[in-house]
Amino acid sequence: MAGPPLAFRPRPLFIPNDPGACPARPCVPGPVRIPSVMRTGTGWRPGSIARVKTSASLDSDQESETDSGSRLVVAVDGPSGAGKSSTSRGVAIALGLRYLDTGAMYRALTWWLLERGLDTTDPEVVAMLATGPVIEVSTDPRAPWTRVDGTDVSEAIRTQEVTAAVSAVAAVRQVRAHLIAMQRQIIASAAPGIVAEGRDIGTVVAPDAQVKVFLTADDAARASRRAAEASWSTRADQDRRDRLDAAQSGKAADAVEIDSTGLGLDEVVGIIVGLVPQSLQKSR
């Protein structure tokens, strides 16, 4: 049986005193059952360049800014309800890094389209307006927020209406190209590093990330966690979202898979924090 929702199991945060230490539970590569403000509108200044594909689903290869250089980049991917947001913020706080919720950017654009009464299922309409709003996100893990054209939409983008529409918007090629470019720029500019969460961070947005995690949980645990959020109402919502997001979701070949079923937030955060020194040693 799944434990209580991930975010509702407060325990002391695990931060290793020894940089090379690892939590008592296993933390090895492979699938294991172990427990500032950045503007994304016009006028952005890119960081360092590394050539990678914008996405396997896009028509053309584009140069992008994903080279992490001396910055630490932690990529956290996984399905909805796995605990990505709470975990990523906890890891960012523990390591003194910035935090990026890439899903909030897709939600922000979706909210903007819905506010104008536009058909979010029409890819031509969505593509034409993909660069319309100025989207801003906070990279402070203690105070994350999202703004569209200067309006705080942090709560508005979490409604059921936005949740039901965001997958179709995120699947549009032009939307992905635009927002992925912005996400890469944020990552390239974040000092001393950043924890970025989403569905394709380790595979597309930041394939050079030193630490890659694929966070998952069983269906019952994910449904239980989502039940506490206003943006989800039924298990069917979760299943539908999984199907629609499948094309944009994927586990990087070198990602550590963590099953958060029944685990407390501090346990999952501690596992990821423990992966950092291992990863840095391998990259030297």
PDB file of C-alpha atoms in Angstrom:
ATOM      1  CA  MET A   1       0.000   0.000   0.000  1.00  0.00           C
ATOM      2  CA  ALA A   2       1.274   3.430  -0.853  1.00  0.00           C
ATOM      3  CA  GLY A   3       2.254   5.757   1.971  1.00  0.00           C
ATOM      4  CA  PRO A   4       0.859   9.251   2.611  1.00  0.00           C
ATOM      5  CA  PRO A   5       1.382  11.945   0.001  1.00  0.00           C
ATOM      6  CA  LEU A   6       5.039  12.751  -0.511  1.00  0.00           C
ATOM      7  CA  ALA A   7       4.738  16.393   0.483  1.00  0.00           C
ATOM      8  CA  PHE A   8       2.859  15.575   3.681  1.00  0.00           C
ATOM      9  CA  ARG A   9       5.510  13.454   5.402  1.00  0.00           C
ATOM     10  CA  PRO A  10       7.777  15.994   7.098  1.00  0.00           C
ATOM     11  CA  ARG A  11      11.028  14.634   8.472  1.00  0.00           C
ATOM     12  CA  PRO A  12      14.450  16.211   9.058  1.00  0.00           C
ATOM     13  CA  LEU A  13      16.119  16.969   5.751  1.00  0.00           C
ATOM     14  CA  PHE A  14      19.027  14.627   5.022  1.00  0.00           C
ATOM     15  CA  ILE A  15      22.169  16.471   3.990  1.00  0.00           C
ATOM     16  CA  PRO A  16      25.371  14.407   4.137  1.00  0.00           C
ATOM     17  CA  ASN A  17      28.155  15.894   6.272  1.00  0.00           C
ATOM     18  CA  ASP A  18      30.662  13.936   4.248  1.00  0.00           C
ATOM     19  CA  PRO A  19      30.595  15.128   0.602  1.00  0.00           C
ATOM     20  CA  GLY A  20      31.147  11.551  -0.483  1.00  0.00           C
ATOM     21  CA  ALA A  21      28.475  10.113   1.743  1.00  0.00           C
ATOM     22  CA  CYS A  22      25.357   8.440   0.444  1.00  0.00           C
ATOM     23  CA  PRO A  23      22.073   7.671   2.228  1.00  0.00           C
ATOM     24  CA  ALA A  24      21.755   4.275   3.835  1.00  0.00           C
ATOM     25  CA  ARG A  25      19.508   3.133   1.033  1.00  0.00           C
ATOM     26  CA  PRO A  26      21.148   2.287  -2.309  1.00  0.00           C
ATOM     27  CA  CYS A  27      22.030   5.181  -4.607  1.00  0.00           C
ATOM     28  CA  VAL A  28      23.550   3.624  -7.676  1.00  0.00           C
ATOM     29  CA  PRO A  29      22.830   4.192 -11.366  1.00  0.00           C
ATOM     30  CA  GLY A  30      20.018   2.210 -12.889  1.00  0.00           C
ATOM     31  CA  PRO A  31      16.413   1.474 -11.916  1.00  0.00           C
ATOM     32  CA  VAL A  32      16.500   0.813  -8.184  1.00  0.00           C
ATOM     33  CA  ARG A  33      13.658   0.675  -5.682  1.00  0.00           C
ATOM     34  CA  ILE A  34      15.046   3.383  -3.413  1.00  0.00           C
ATOM     35  CA  PRO A  35      13.334   5.200  -1.263  1.00  0.00           C
ATOM     36  CA  SER A  36      16.392  35.657  -9.275  1.00  0.00           C
ATOM     37  CA  VAL A  37      13.925  35.906 -11.540  1.00  0.00           C
ATOM     38  CA  MET A  38      14.486  34.917 -15.143  1.00  0.00           C
ATOM     39  CA  ARG A  39      12.581  36.570 -17.977  1.00  0.00           C
ATOM     40  CA  THR A  40      11.521  34.322 -20.810  1.00  0.00           C
ATOM     41  CA  GLY A  41      10.198  36.898 -23.214  1.00  0.00           C
ATOM     42  CA  THR A  42      12.100  39.030 -25.704  1.00  0.00           C
ATOM     43  CA  GLY A  43      15.565  40.466 -25.154  1.00  0.00           C
ATOM     44  CA  TRP A  44      17.105  37.332 -23.650  1.00  0.00           C
ATOM     45  CA  ARG A  45      20.883  37.015 -23.582  1.00  0.00           C
ATOM     46  CA  PRO A  46      22.136  33.469 -24.225  1.00  0.00           C
ATOM     47  CA  GLY A  47      24.802  31.683 -22.269  1.00  0.00           C
ATOM     48  CA  SER A  48      27.432  29.224 -23.486  1.00  0.00           C
ATOM     49  CA  ILE A  49      26.730  27.124 -26.565  1.00  0.00           C
ATOM     50  CA  ALA A  50      26.547  23.386 -26.977  1.00  0.00           C
ATOM     51  CA  ARG A  51      25.086  21.782 -30.087  1.00  0.00           C
ATOM     52  CA  VAL A  52      22.243  19.406 -29.343  1.00  0.00           C
ATOM     53  CA  LYS A  53      18.900  18.664 -30.921  1.00  0.00           C
ATOM     54  CA  THR A  54      16.049  20.823 -29.709  1.00  0.00           C
ATOM     55  CA  SER A  55      13.882  17.717 -29.775  1.00  0.00           C
ATOM     56  CA  ALA A  56      13.665  14.480 -31.629  1.00  0.00           C
ATOM     57  CA  SER A  57      10.187  15.540 -32.705  1.00  0.00           C
ATOM     58  CA  LEU A  58      11.202  18.899 -34.176  1.00  0.00           C
ATOM     59  CA  ASP A  59      11.856  19.434 -37.860  1.00  0.00           C
ATOM     60  CA  SER A  60      15.276  21.047 -37.567  1.00  0.00           C
ATOM     61  CA  ASP A  61      18.297  20.788 -35.322  1.00  0.00           C
ATOM     62  CA  GLN A  62      19.024  23.997 -33.476  1.00  0.00           C
ATOM     63  CA  GLU A  63      22.016  25.270 -31.577  1.00  0.00           C
ATOM     64  CA  SER A  64      21.181  25.587 -27.911  1.00  0.00           C
ATOM     65  CA  GLU A  65      22.650  26.787 -24.667  1.00  0.00           C
ATOM     66  CA  THR A  66      22.913  23.690 -22.475  1.00  0.00           C
ATOM     67  CA  ASP A  67      26.625  23.391 -21.725  1.00  0.00           C
ATOM     68  CA  SER A  68      26.703  23.365 -17.926  1.00  0.00           C
ATOM     69  CA  GLY A  69      30.386  24.352 -17.687  1.00  0.00           C
ATOM     70  CA  SER A  70      31.296  24.812 -14.030  1.00  0.00           C
ATOM     71  CA  ARG A  71      27.638  25.013 -12.966  1.00  0.00           C
ATOM     72  CA  LEU A  72      25.916  22.070 -11.357  1.00  0.00           C
ATOM     73  CA  VAL A  73      22.779  21.024 -13.233  1.00  0.00           C
ATOM     74  CA  VAL A  74      20.410  18.481 -11.715  1.00  0.00           C
ATOM     75  CA  ALA A  75      17.719  17.203 -14.084  1.00  0.00           C
ATOM     76  CA  VAL A  76      14.600  15.678 -12.529  1.00  0.00           C
ATOM     77  CA  ASP A  77      12.121  14.029 -14.882  1.00  0.00           C
ATOM     78  CA  GLY A  78       9.126  11.813 -14.333  1.00  0.00           C
ATOM     79  CA  PRO A  79       5.333  11.538 -14.572  1.00  0.00           C
ATOM     80  CA  SER A  80       2.805  13.692 -12.745  1.00  0.00           C
ATOM     81  CA  GLY A  81       2.273  12.817  -9.106  1.00  0.00           C
ATOM     82  CA  ALA A  82       5.745  11.374  -8.618  1.00  0.00           C
ATOM     83  CA  GLY A  83       6.738  14.303  -6.407  1.00  0.00           C
ATOM     84  CA  LYS A  84       9.029  16.185  -8.811  1.00  0.00           C
ATOM     85  CA  SER A  85       8.200  19.701  -7.645  1.00  0.00           C
ATOM     86  CA  SER A  86       8.516  19.196  -3.890  1.00  0.00           C
ATOM     87  CA  THR A  87      11.600  17.062  -4.354  1.00  0.00           C
ATOM     88  CA  SER A  88      13.310  19.438  -6.789  1.00  0.00           C
ATOM     89  CA  ARG A  89      12.753  22.425  -4.535  1.00  0.00           C
ATOM     90  CA  GLY A  90      14.093  20.460  -1.570  1.00  0.00           C
ATOM     91  CA  VAL A  91      17.217  19.443  -3.483  1.00  0.00           C
ATOM     92  CA  ALA A  92      17.786  23.015  -4.673  1.00  0.00           C
ATOM     93  CA  ILE A  93      17.523  24.349  -1.121  1.00  0.00           C
ATOM     94  CA  ALA A  94      19.806  21.641   0.261  1.00  0.00           C
ATOM     95  CA  LEU A  95      22.478  22.307  -2.357  1.00  0.00           C
ATOM     96  CA  GLY A  96      22.080  26.090  -2.506  1.00  0.00           C
ATOM     97  CA  LEU A  97      21.014  26.029  -6.169  1.00  0.00           C
ATOM     98  CA  ARG A  98      18.365  27.738  -8.278  1.00  0.00           C
ATOM     99  CA  TYR A  99      15.148  25.935  -9.270  1.00  0.00           C
ATOM    100  CA  LEU A 100      13.230  25.739 -12.547  1.00  0.00           C
ATOM    101  CA  ASP A 101       9.732  24.349 -13.011  1.00  0.00           C
ATOM    102  CA  THR A 102       9.541  23.915 -16.776  1.00  0.00           C
ATOM    103  CA  GLY A 103       5.960  22.687 -16.583  1.00  0.00           C
ATOM    104  CA  ALA A 104       4.877  26.058 -15.203  1.00  0.00           C
ATOM    105  CA  MET A 105       6.041  27.684 -18.432  1.00  0.00           C
ATOM    106  CA  TYR A 106       3.826  25.430 -20.555  1.00  0.00           C
ATOM    107  CA  ARG A 107       0.962  26.043 -18.142  1.00  0.00           C
ATOM    108  CA  ALA A 108       1.515  29.796 -18.356  1.00  0.00           C
ATOM    109  CA  LEU A 109       1.179  29.809 -22.134  1.00  0.00           C
ATOM    110  CA  THR A 110      -1.881  27.559 -21.897  1.00  0.00           C
ATOM    111  CA  TRP A 111      -3.508  29.910 -19.380  1.00  0.00           C
ATOM    112  CA  TRP A 112      -2.821  32.884 -21.667  1.00  0.00           C
ATOM    113  CA  LEU A 113      -4.484  31.128 -24.618  1.00  0.00           C
ATOM    114  CA  LEU A 114      -7.511  30.084 -22.564  1.00  0.00           C
ATOM    115  CA  GLU A 115      -7.953  33.595 -21.193  1.00  0.00           C
ATOM    116  CA  ARG A 116      -8.382  34.777 -24.773  1.00  0.00           C
ATOM    117  CA  GLY A 117     -10.948  32.108 -25.565  1.00  0.00           C
ATOM    118  CA  LEU A 118      -8.680  30.384 -28.079  1.00  0.00           C
ATOM    119  CA  ASP A 119      -8.878  26.749 -29.103  1.00  0.00           C
ATOM    120  CA  THR A 120      -5.899  25.060 -27.436  1.00  0.00           C
ATOM    121  CA  THR A 121      -6.511  21.899 -29.463  1.00  0.00           C
ATOM    122  CA  ASP A 122      -5.848  23.722 -32.741  1.00  0.00           C
ATOM    123  CA  PRO A 123      -2.086  23.358 -33.347  1.00  0.00           C
ATOM    124  CA  GLU A 124      -2.043  26.076 -36.006  1.00  0.00           C
ATOM    125  CA  VAL A 125      -3.547  28.654 -33.660  1.00  0.00           C
ATOM    126  CA  VAL A 126      -1.267  27.622 -30.813  1.00  0.00           C
ATOM    127  CA  ALA A 127       1.824  27.660 -33.042  1.00  0.00           C
ATOM    128  CA  MET A 128       1.037  31.128 -34.362  1.00  0.00           C
ATOM    129  CA  LEU A 129       0.764  32.551 -30.832  1.00  0.00           C
ATOM    130  CA  ALA A 130       3.496  30.507 -29.127  1.00  0.00           C
ATOM    131  CA  THR A 131       5.713  33.557 -28.614  1.00  0.00           C
ATOM    132  CA  GLY A 132       2.871  35.937 -27.758  1.00  0.00           C
ATOM    133  CA  PRO A 133       3.096  36.401 -23.980  1.00  0.00           C
ATOM    134  CA  VAL A 134       6.106  37.379 -21.891  1.00  0.00           C
ATOM    135  CA  ILE A 135       6.542  34.591 -19.356  1.00  0.00           C
ATOM    136  CA  GLU A 136       8.579  35.086 -16.193  1.00  0.00           C
ATOM    137  CA  VAL A 137       9.442  32.463 -13.597  1.00  0.00           C
ATOM    138  CA  SER A 138      11.127  32.740 -10.237  1.00  0.00           C
ATOM    139  CA  THR A 139      14.174  30.496  -9.816  1.00  0.00           C
ATOM    140  CA  ASP A 140      14.120  30.862  -6.032  1.00  0.00           C
ATOM    141  CA  PRO A 141      13.223  27.404  -4.642  1.00  0.00           C
ATOM    142  CA  ARG A 142      11.825  29.007  -1.485  1.00  0.00           C
ATOM    143  CA  ALA A 143       9.528  31.354  -3.403  1.00  0.00           C
ATOM    144  CA  PRO A 144       8.585  29.979  -6.839  1.00  0.00           C
ATOM    145  CA  TRP A 145       6.090  31.979  -8.875  1.00  0.00           C
ATOM    146  CA  THR A 146       5.031  32.471 -12.472  1.00  0.00           C
ATOM    147  CA  ARG A 147       3.994  35.677 -14.246  1.00  0.00           C
ATOM    148  CA  VAL A 148       2.480  36.320 -17.656  1.00  0.00           C
ATOM    149  CA  ASP A 149       2.826  39.837 -19.042  1.00  0.00           C
ATOM    150  CA  GLY A 150       3.450  41.042 -15.490  1.00  0.00           C
ATOM    151  CA  THR A 151       0.457  39.264 -13.926  1.00  0.00           C
ATOM    152  CA  ASP A 152       1.089  36.672 -11.223  1.00  0.00           C
ATOM    153  CA  VAL A 153      -0.564  33.460 -12.421  1.00  0.00           C
ATOM    154  CA  SER A 154       1.023  31.043  -9.948  1.00  0.00           C
ATOM    155  CA  GLU A 155      -2.363  29.787  -8.757  1.00  0.00           C
ATOM    156  CA  ALA A 156      -4.314  30.333 -11.962  1.00  0.00           C
ATOM    157  CA  ILE A 157      -2.108  27.939 -13.939  1.00  0.00           C
ATOM    158  CA  ARG A 158      -2.911  25.074 -11.533  1.00  0.00           C
ATOM    159  CA  THR A 159      -6.631  24.902 -12.270  1.00  0.00           C
ATOM    160  CA  GLN A 160      -8.313  21.862 -13.779  1.00  0.00           C
ATOM    161  CA  GLU A 161      -9.022  23.825 -16.955  1.00  0.00           C
ATOM    162  CA  VAL A 162      -5.332  24.522 -17.537  1.00  0.00           C
ATOM    163  CA  THR A 163      -4.323  21.002 -16.554  1.00  0.00           C
ATOM    164  CA  ALA A 164      -6.771  19.525 -19.062  1.00  0.00           C
ATOM    165  CA  ALA A 165      -5.436  21.716 -21.890  1.00  0.00           C
ATOM    166  CA  VAL A 166      -1.687  21.924 -21.263  1.00  0.00           C
ATOM    167  CA  SER A 167      -0.698  18.601 -22.842  1.00  0.00           C
ATOM    168  CA  ALA A 168      -2.110  19.582 -26.235  1.00  0.00           C
ATOM    169  CA  VAL A 169      -0.311  22.933 -26.086  1.00  0.00           C
ATOM    170  CA  ALA A 170       2.982  21.366 -25.006  1.00  0.00           C
ATOM    171  CA  ALA A 171       2.857  18.934 -27.931  1.00  0.00           C
ATOM    172  CA  VAL A 172       2.956  21.727 -30.542  1.00  0.00           C
ATOM    173  CA  ARG A 173       6.390  21.856 -32.183  1.00  0.00           C
ATOM    174  CA  GLN A 174       6.701  25.639 -32.168  1.00  0.00           C
ATOM    175  CA  VAL A 175       5.753  25.826 -28.505  1.00  0.00           C
ATOM    176  CA  ARG A 176       8.371  23.283 -27.560  1.00  0.00           C
ATOM    177  CA  ALA A 177      11.046  24.969 -29.649  1.00  0.00           C
ATOM    178  CA  HIS A 178      10.325  28.360 -28.084  1.00  0.00           C
ATOM    179  CA  LEU A 179      10.043  27.271 -24.442  1.00  0.00           C
ATOM    180  CA  ILE A 180      12.897  24.774 -24.587  1.00  0.00           C
ATOM    181  CA  ALA A 181      15.148  27.549 -25.878  1.00  0.00           C
ATOM    182  CA  MET A 182      14.087  29.727 -22.947  1.00  0.00           C
ATOM    183  CA  GLN A 183      14.618  26.905 -20.472  1.00  0.00           C
ATOM    184  CA  ARG A 184      18.119  26.308 -21.797  1.00  0.00           C
ATOM    185  CA  GLN A 185      18.932  29.975 -21.447  1.00  0.00           C
ATOM    186  CA  ILE A 186      17.763  30.002 -17.841  1.00  0.00           C
ATOM    187  CA  ILE A 187      19.865  26.922 -17.078  1.00  0.00           C
ATOM    188  CA  ALA A 188      22.907  28.399 -18.810  1.00  0.00           C
ATOM    189  CA  SER A 189      22.621  31.599 -16.770  1.00  0.00           C
ATOM    190  CA  ALA A 190      21.973  30.039 -13.359  1.00  0.00           C
ATOM    191  CA  ALA A 191      24.803  30.315 -10.857  1.00  0.00           C
ATOM    192  CA  PRO A 192      26.078  28.352  -9.035  1.00  0.00           C
ATOM    193  CA  GLY A 193      23.740  25.832 -10.610  1.00  0.00           C
ATOM    194  CA  ILE A 194      20.126  24.761 -10.912  1.00  0.00           C
ATOM    195  CA  VAL A 195      17.692  21.926 -10.330  1.00  0.00           C
ATOM    196  CA  ALA A 196      15.349  21.721 -13.333  1.00  0.00           C
ATOM    197  CA  GLU A 197      12.270  19.534 -13.342  1.00  0.00           C
ATOM    198  CA  GLY A 198       9.955  18.408 -16.102  1.00  0.00           C
ATOM    199  CA  ARG A 199       9.444  15.528 -18.508  1.00  0.00           C
ATOM    200  CA  ASP A 200      12.365  15.911 -20.915  1.00  0.00           C
ATOM    201  CA  ILE A 201      15.079  17.728 -18.979  1.00  0.00           C
ATOM    202  CA  GLY A 202      17.675  14.953 -19.055  1.00  0.00           C
ATOM    203  CA  THR A 203      16.844  13.863 -22.601  1.00  0.00           C
ATOM    204  CA  VAL A 204      16.257  17.154 -24.446  1.00  0.00           C
ATOM    205  CA  VAL A 205      16.530  20.359 -22.423  1.00  0.00           C
ATOM    206  CA  ALA A 206      19.778  19.655 -20.548  1.00  0.00           C
ATOM    207  CA  PRO A 207      21.333  16.412 -21.823  1.00  0.00           C
ATOM    208  CA  ASP A 208      24.693  17.524 -20.359  1.00  0.00           C
ATOM    209  CA  ALA A 209      23.337  17.694 -16.791  1.00  0.00           C
ATOM    210  CA  GLN A 210      25.773  16.164 -14.310  1.00  0.00           C
ATOM    211  CA  VAL A 211      22.968  14.540 -12.315  1.00  0.00           C
ATOM    212  CA  LYS A 212      19.916  12.998 -13.971  1.00  0.00           C
ATOM    213  CA  VAL A 213      17.023  11.518 -12.049  1.00  0.00           C
ATOM    214  CA  PHE A 214      13.864   9.837 -13.249  1.00  0.00           C
ATOM    215  CA  LEU A 215      11.398  10.067 -10.370  1.00  0.00           C
ATOM    216  CA  THR A 216       8.409   7.771 -10.420  1.00  0.00           C
ATOM    217  CA  ALA A 217       5.852   6.112  -8.141  1.00  0.00           C
ATOM    218  CA  ASP A 218       3.130   3.520  -8.485  1.00  0.00           C
ATOM    219  CA  ASP A 219      -0.276   4.559  -9.808  1.00  0.00           C
ATOM    220  CA  ALA A 220      -1.964   4.497  -6.402  1.00  0.00           C
ATOM    221  CA  ALA A 221       0.648   6.744  -4.798  1.00  0.00           C
ATOM    222  CA  ARG A 222       0.549   9.208  -7.676  1.00  0.00           C
ATOM    223  CA  ALA A 223      -3.259   9.357  -7.585  1.00  0.00           C
ATOM    224  CA  SER A 224      -3.184   9.906  -3.824  1.00  0.00           C
ATOM    225  CA  ARG A 225      -0.789  12.818  -4.138  1.00  0.00           C
ATOM    226  CA  ARG A 226      -2.682  14.382  -6.999  1.00  0.00           C
ATOM    227  CA  ALA A 227      -5.971  14.104  -5.098  1.00  0.00           C
ATOM    228  CA  ALA A 228      -4.742  16.871  -2.794  1.00  0.00           C
ATOM    229  CA  GLU A 229      -4.307  19.279  -5.710  1.00  0.00           C
ATOM    230  CA  ALA A 230      -7.103  21.385  -7.136  1.00  0.00           C
ATOM    231  CA  SER A 231      -5.934  20.713 -10.695  1.00  0.00           C
ATOM    232  CA  TRP A 232      -6.806  17.001 -10.561  1.00  0.00           C
ATOM    233  CA  SER A 233     -10.135  15.363  -9.844  1.00  0.00           C
ATOM    234  CA  THR A 234      -9.996  11.691 -10.858  1.00  0.00           C
ATOM    235  CA  ARG A 235      -7.626   8.850 -11.626  1.00  0.00           C
ATOM    236  CA  ALA A 236      -8.849   9.130 -15.207  1.00  0.00           C
ATOM    237  CA  ASP A 237      -7.326  12.626 -15.373  1.00  0.00           C
ATOM    238  CA  GLN A 238      -3.945  11.165 -14.483  1.00  0.00           C
ATOM    239  CA  ASP A 239      -4.198   8.356 -17.017  1.00  0.00           C
ATOM    240  CA  ARG A 240      -5.258  10.772 -19.758  1.00  0.00           C
ATOM    241  CA  ARG A 241      -2.372  13.118 -18.977  1.00  0.00           C
ATOM    242  CA  ASP A 242       0.107  10.224 -19.086  1.00  0.00           C
ATOM    243  CA  ARG A 243      -1.113   9.208 -22.533  1.00  0.00           C
ATOM    244  CA  LEU A 244      -0.988  12.739 -23.924  1.00  0.00           C
ATOM    245  CA  ASP A 245       2.461  13.462 -22.479  1.00  0.00           C
ATOM    246  CA  ALA A 246       4.020  10.152 -23.524  1.00  0.00           C
ATOM    247  CA  ALA A 247       5.680  11.619 -26.627  1.00  0.00           C
ATOM    248  CA  GLN A 248       7.433  14.306 -24.571  1.00  0.00           C
ATOM    249  CA  SER A 249       8.377  12.018 -21.695  1.00  0.00           C
ATOM    250  CA  GLY A 250      11.352   9.772 -21.464  1.00  0.00           C
ATOM    251  CA  LYS A 251      14.053   8.499 -19.164  1.00  0.00           C
ATOM    252  CA  ALA A 252      17.624   9.394 -20.073  1.00  0.00           C
ATOM    253  CA  ALA A 253      19.861   6.371 -20.515  1.00  0.00           C
ATOM    254  CA  ASP A 254      22.179   7.594 -17.738  1.00  0.00           C
ATOM    255  CA  ALA A 255      19.447   8.685 -15.319  1.00  0.00           C
ATOM    256  CA  VAL A 256      19.021   7.155 -11.872  1.00  0.00           C
ATOM    257  CA  GLU A 257      15.473   5.883 -11.475  1.00  0.00           C
ATOM    258  CA  ILE A 258      13.961   6.501  -8.040  1.00  0.00           C
ATOM    259  CA  ASP A 259      10.659   4.981  -7.003  1.00  0.00           C
ATOM    260  CA  SER A 260       9.177   7.382  -4.445  1.00  0.00           C
ATOM    261  CA  THR A 261       6.245   5.118  -3.515  1.00  0.00           C
ATOM    262  CA  GLY A 262       5.825   5.224   0.249  1.00  0.00           C
ATOM    263  CA  LEU A 263       8.894   7.404   0.787  1.00  0.00           C
ATOM    264  CA  GLY A 264       9.035  10.673   2.692  1.00  0.00           C
ATOM    265  CA  LEU A 265      10.124  13.877   1.014  1.00  0.00           C
ATOM    266  CA  ASP A 266      13.345  14.024   3.028  1.00  0.00           C
ATOM    267  CA  GLU A 267      14.271  10.494   1.964  1.00  0.00           C
ATOM    268  CA  VAL A 268      13.965  11.256  -1.734  1.00  0.00           C
ATOM    269  CA  VAL A 269      15.780  14.579  -1.374  1.00  0.00           C
ATOM    270  CA  GLY A 270      18.568  12.856   0.553  1.00  0.00           C
ATOM    271  CA  ILE A 271      19.008  10.230  -2.147  1.00  0.00           C
ATOM    272  CA  ILE A 272      19.391  12.836  -4.876  1.00  0.00           C
ATOM    273  CA  VAL A 273      21.725  14.984  -2.775  1.00  0.00           C
ATOM    274  CA  GLY A 274      23.818  11.859  -2.263  1.00  0.00           C
ATOM    275  CA  LEU A 275      24.132  11.379  -6.011  1.00  0.00           C
ATOM    276  CA  VAL A 276      25.824  14.732  -6.534  1.00  0.00           C
ATOM    277  CA  PRO A 277      29.369  13.906  -5.332  1.00  0.00           C
ATOM    278  CA  GLN A 278      29.289  10.600  -7.225  1.00  0.00           C
ATOM    279  CA  SER A 279      28.350  12.363 -10.437  1.00  0.00           C
ATOM    280  CA  LEU A 280      30.961  15.089 -10.050  1.00  0.00           C
ATOM    281  CA  GLN A 281      33.695  12.522  -9.487  1.00  0.00           C
ATOM    282  CA  LYS A 282      32.708  10.693 -12.681  1.00  0.00           C
ATOM    283  CA  SER A 283      32.786  13.916 -14.710  1.00  0.00           C
ATOM    284  CA  ARG A 284      36.381  14.756 -13.692  1.00  0.00           C
TER     285      ARG A 284
END
